[in-house]
Amino acid sequence: MKRAADIIVDKLVAQGVERVFCVPGESYLDLLDALVGSGIAVVTCRQEGGAAFMAEATGKLTGRPGVCLVTRGPGGTNASIGLHCALQDSTPMVVFVGQVGRDMLGREAFQEVDFRKFFSEVAKHVEEVGTPERMGEVVSRAFAIAQSGRPGPAVVVLPEDLLTRPAAAAPARALPPVRPQAAAAQVAEAAALLAAARRPLMILGGP
C-alpha cells in the first residue's frame, strides 16, 4: 500500500519527468513532501502563470509533457493562461491542481472552484480524482492524452484529503505517446503530386 501522493510521484518518475514547476500551496503539501528524495527537481516560482509557462516551454523543448503544480482557487486560475497557450500551440503538458477536501466539494468552501468546468475551454482533458485507488490510472491517462494525437494540456484535480489515503499501487510504467501518421496510399499520392509539380511549394512547421 502507498499513499496516493507517492503513487503520483512514482508515475512522474516512470514518465521520465526531471523537474516540476510550482507555487507551493497548502492543498497539495503532501505531494510536495512525496517529491523529496525522488530525484525530481522542484522549481519554485513567484506566480502560477510563470510556473505554467515554464512547464509549457519544457514541453516545447523536450516533446514530453512539462509538469506544473498549483493550488486551488487563484492558483489554478492564474495558471490558466499557460494552459491556453499549450492548447493553442499543441504543447504536451500535465497540470496538477490542489482542491478542497472531498467532504467540502460543492459547499462553496474557501477558494473552491469547479475546475472541470473552468478548464474545459483551455485544456484537452480535465479529470478530478475521486478515490485513491484510481490515482495511478488517472495520472497515466493524463500523460497519454497530453501526448496523443494533437498534443495539449491535461489537468488532474487533487482533493486535498485524498493525497494521504493509502491505495494498492500497480507497478508504474511509462505510456508511449500515440503518434498519428498518414496511410501509405496517402504518402504515395502526395509524392506523386510533388513529382508532377513544376514549381512545388511546401509550407512546413506550426500547428
Short mmCIF file of C-alpha atoms in Angstrom, two decimals:
data_model
loop_
_atom_site.label_atom_id
_atom_site.label_comp_id
_atom_site.label_asym_id
_atom_site.label_seq_id
_atom_site.Cartn_x
_atom_site.Cartn_y
_atom_site.Cartn_z
CA MET A 1 0.00 0.00 0.00
CA LYS A 2 1.18 3.51 -0.82
CA ARG A 3 -0.18 6.97 -0.22
CA ALA A 4 -1.89 8.49 -3.24
CA ALA A 5 0.76 11.26 -3.27
CA ASP A 6 3.52 8.63 -3.54
CA ILE A 7 1.69 6.95 -6.42
CA ILE A 8 1.73 10.28 -8.30
CA VAL A 9 5.49 10.60 -7.79
CA ASP A 10 6.07 7.02 -8.98
CA LYS A 11 4.17 7.86 -12.16
CA LEU A 12 6.21 11.03 -12.70
CA VAL A 13 9.46 9.12 -12.30
CA ALA A 14 8.25 6.41 -14.71
CA GLN A 15 7.38 9.08 -17.28
CA GLY A 16 10.92 10.45 -17.10
CA VAL A 17 9.91 13.76 -15.53
CA GLU A 18 13.08 15.58 -14.43
CA ARG A 19 11.57 18.72 -12.92
CA VAL A 20 8.25 20.24 -11.97
CA PHE A 21 7.31 23.91 -11.69
CA CYS A 22 5.09 25.17 -8.90
CA VAL A 23 3.94 27.77 -6.45
CA PRO A 24 3.61 25.83 -3.17
CA GLY A 25 0.13 25.69 -1.71
CA GLU A 26 -1.32 24.00 1.35
CA SER A 27 -3.84 22.00 -0.68
CA TYR A 28 -1.08 19.77 -2.10
CA LEU A 29 1.67 19.91 0.54
CA ASP A 30 1.59 16.12 0.81
CA LEU A 31 2.54 15.85 -2.87
CA LEU A 32 5.46 18.22 -2.32
CA ASP A 33 6.57 16.08 0.63
CA ALA A 34 6.40 12.96 -1.54
CA LEU A 35 8.71 14.58 -4.10
CA VAL A 36 11.52 14.83 -1.53
CA GLY A 37 14.20 12.29 -2.41
CA SER A 38 12.53 11.33 -5.70
CA GLY A 39 15.25 12.83 -7.88
CA ILE A 40 12.75 15.21 -9.45
CA ALA A 41 13.77 18.86 -9.14
CA VAL A 42 11.08 21.18 -7.76
CA VAL A 43 11.35 24.67 -9.24
CA THR A 44 9.51 27.17 -7.05
CA CYS A 45 8.07 30.14 -8.94
CA ARG A 46 6.68 33.50 -7.85
CA GLN A 47 3.36 33.20 -9.65
CA GLU A 48 1.37 30.33 -11.13
CA GLY A 49 1.22 31.89 -14.58
CA GLY A 50 5.02 31.81 -14.69
CA ALA A 51 5.08 28.21 -13.47
CA ALA A 52 2.62 27.20 -16.18
CA PHE A 53 4.63 28.93 -18.91
CA MET A 54 7.83 27.23 -17.69
CA ALA A 55 6.11 23.85 -17.91
CA GLU A 56 4.76 24.76 -21.35
CA ALA A 57 8.26 25.74 -22.52
CA THR A 58 9.60 22.42 -21.22
CA GLY A 59 7.01 20.59 -23.30
CA LYS A 60 8.01 22.55 -26.39
CA LEU A 61 11.73 21.94 -25.88
CA THR A 62 11.60 18.25 -25.00
CA GLY A 63 8.47 16.95 -26.73
CA ARG A 64 7.47 15.36 -23.41
CA PRO A 65 4.83 16.83 -21.09
CA GLY A 66 6.01 19.69 -18.91
CA VAL A 67 4.59 19.41 -15.40
CA CYS A 68 3.11 22.19 -13.28
CA LEU A 69 1.72 22.02 -9.71
CA VAL A 70 -0.65 24.70 -8.43
CA THR A 71 -3.06 25.11 -5.57
CA ARG A 72 -6.80 25.67 -5.63
CA GLY A 73 -8.68 28.91 -6.34
CA PRO A 74 -6.36 31.64 -7.66
CA GLY A 75 -3.55 29.12 -8.08
CA GLY A 76 -5.48 27.29 -10.77
CA THR A 77 -6.95 30.40 -12.34
CA ASN A 78 -3.54 32.09 -12.58
CA ALA A 79 -2.19 29.03 -14.37
CA SER A 80 -4.98 29.06 -16.95
CA ILE A 81 -3.17 31.37 -19.38
CA GLY A 82 -0.30 28.89 -19.63
CA LEU A 83 -2.80 26.12 -20.31
CA HIS A 84 -4.41 28.22 -23.03
CA CYS A 85 -1.03 28.73 -24.68
CA ALA A 86 -0.29 24.99 -24.52
CA LEU A 87 -3.65 24.17 -26.09
CA GLN A 88 -3.23 26.61 -28.98
CA ASP A 89 0.42 25.66 -29.56
CA SER A 90 -0.23 21.90 -29.28
CA THR A 91 2.25 21.53 -26.43
CA PRO A 92 2.15 18.43 -24.20
CA MET A 93 1.67 19.45 -20.58
CA VAL A 94 0.23 17.99 -17.36
CA VAL A 95 -1.03 20.27 -14.59
CA PHE A 96 -1.85 19.06 -11.09
CA VAL A 97 -4.26 21.31 -9.21
CA GLY A 98 -4.92 21.07 -5.48
CA GLN A 99 -8.58 21.11 -4.47
CA VAL A 100 -10.62 21.31 -1.28
CA GLY A 101 -11.25 18.05 0.55
CA ARG A 102 -13.90 15.74 -0.83
CA ASP A 103 -16.16 16.36 2.17
CA MET A 104 -16.27 20.07 1.25
CA LEU A 105 -16.86 19.78 -2.50
CA GLY A 106 -19.96 21.62 -3.67
CA ARG A 107 -20.26 23.66 -0.47
CA GLU A 108 -18.53 26.83 -1.69
CA ALA A 109 -15.58 26.07 0.56
CA PHE A 110 -12.73 28.61 0.70
CA GLN A 111 -11.27 29.00 -2.79
CA GLU A 112 -13.27 26.09 -4.19
CA VAL A 113 -13.55 26.15 -7.99
CA ASP A 114 -15.16 23.57 -10.24
CA PHE A 115 -12.04 23.08 -12.33
CA ARG A 116 -13.69 20.64 -14.72
CA LYS A 117 -15.90 23.50 -15.87
CA PHE A 118 -13.28 26.22 -15.52
CA PHE A 119 -10.61 24.48 -17.59
CA SER A 120 -12.99 22.96 -20.14
CA GLU A 121 -12.15 25.59 -22.78
CA VAL A 122 -8.37 25.77 -22.20
CA ALA A 123 -7.37 22.13 -21.67
CA LYS A 124 -7.54 18.97 -23.74
CA HIS A 125 -8.59 16.88 -20.75
CA VAL A 126 -9.65 17.61 -17.14
CA GLU A 127 -10.24 14.92 -14.52
CA GLU A 128 -10.80 15.08 -10.78
CA VAL A 129 -9.58 12.06 -8.83
CA GLY A 130 -12.37 10.61 -6.70
CA THR A 131 -10.65 7.72 -4.89
CA PRO A 132 -7.01 6.90 -4.08
CA GLU A 133 -7.36 3.57 -5.89
CA ARG A 134 -7.79 5.43 -9.19
CA MET A 135 -4.85 7.80 -8.76
CA GLY A 136 -2.39 5.83 -10.89
CA GLU A 137 -4.98 5.30 -13.63
CA VAL A 138 -5.90 8.99 -13.80
CA VAL A 139 -2.29 10.21 -13.87
CA SER A 140 -1.32 7.70 -16.59
CA ARG A 141 -4.33 8.74 -18.67
CA ALA A 142 -3.40 12.42 -18.34
CA PHE A 143 0.11 11.77 -19.70
CA ALA A 144 -1.24 9.59 -22.52
CA ILE A 145 -3.82 12.19 -23.60
CA ALA A 146 -1.33 15.07 -23.36
CA GLN A 147 0.95 13.29 -25.87
CA SER A 148 -1.57 11.56 -28.14
CA GLY A 149 -2.96 12.86 -31.42
CA ARG A 150 -2.67 16.62 -31.36
CA PRO A 151 -0.65 17.21 -28.15
CA GLY A 152 -2.02 19.54 -25.49
CA PRO A 153 -2.52 20.15 -21.78
CA ALA A 154 -4.20 17.69 -19.42
CA VAL A 155 -5.32 18.65 -15.90
CA VAL A 156 -5.53 16.38 -12.83
CA VAL A 157 -7.51 17.82 -9.91
CA LEU A 158 -6.43 16.54 -6.49
CA PRO A 159 -8.79 16.79 -3.50
CA GLU A 160 -6.61 17.63 -0.51
CA ASP A 161 -7.71 14.78 1.75
CA LEU A 162 -7.11 12.15 -0.91
CA LEU A 163 -3.32 12.60 -1.10
CA THR A 164 -2.61 10.89 2.23
CA ARG A 165 -5.01 7.98 1.70
CA PRO A 166 -3.42 4.56 1.09
CA ALA A 167 -4.08 2.52 -2.01
CA ALA A 168 -2.67 -0.54 -3.72
CA ALA A 169 -0.35 0.60 -6.49
CA ALA A 170 0.36 -1.27 -9.70
CA PRO A 171 3.96 -1.05 -10.98
CA ALA A 172 4.47 2.34 -12.59
CA ARG A 173 5.38 2.30 -16.26
CA ALA A 174 5.61 4.94 -18.93
CA LEU A 175 2.92 5.00 -21.59
CA PRO A 176 4.37 5.64 -25.06
CA PRO A 177 2.76 8.53 -26.92
CA VAL A 178 0.42 7.65 -29.78
CA ARG A 179 1.71 9.34 -32.92
CA PRO A 180 -0.73 9.86 -35.81
CA GLN A 181 0.60 9.13 -39.27
CA ALA A 182 -0.64 9.15 -42.84
CA ALA A 183 -1.59 5.93 -44.62
CA ALA A 184 0.90 4.60 -47.16
CA ALA A 185 -1.53 5.37 -50.00
CA GLN A 186 -1.78 8.99 -48.89
CA VAL A 187 2.01 9.33 -48.76
CA ALA A 188 2.31 7.85 -52.25
CA GLU A 189 -0.35 10.23 -53.57
CA ALA A 190 1.42 13.25 -52.05
CA ALA A 191 4.75 12.11 -53.52
CA ALA A 192 3.17 11.75 -56.97
CA LEU A 193 1.69 15.26 -56.78
CA LEU A 194 5.05 16.72 -55.80
CA ALA A 195 6.86 14.80 -58.56
CA ALA A 196 4.42 16.13 -61.16
CA ALA A 197 4.51 19.74 -59.92
CA ARG A 198 6.52 22.23 -61.94
CA ARG A 199 7.08 24.68 -59.08
CA PRO A 200 6.26 22.85 -55.83
CA LEU A 201 5.94 24.88 -52.62
CA MET A 202 5.84 23.36 -49.16
CA ILE A 203 4.98 25.34 -46.02
CA LEU A 204 6.30 23.38 -43.03
CA GLY A 205 6.04 23.90 -39.29
CA GLY A 206 3.50 25.40 -36.95
CA PRO A 207 0.41 23.71 -35.52
#
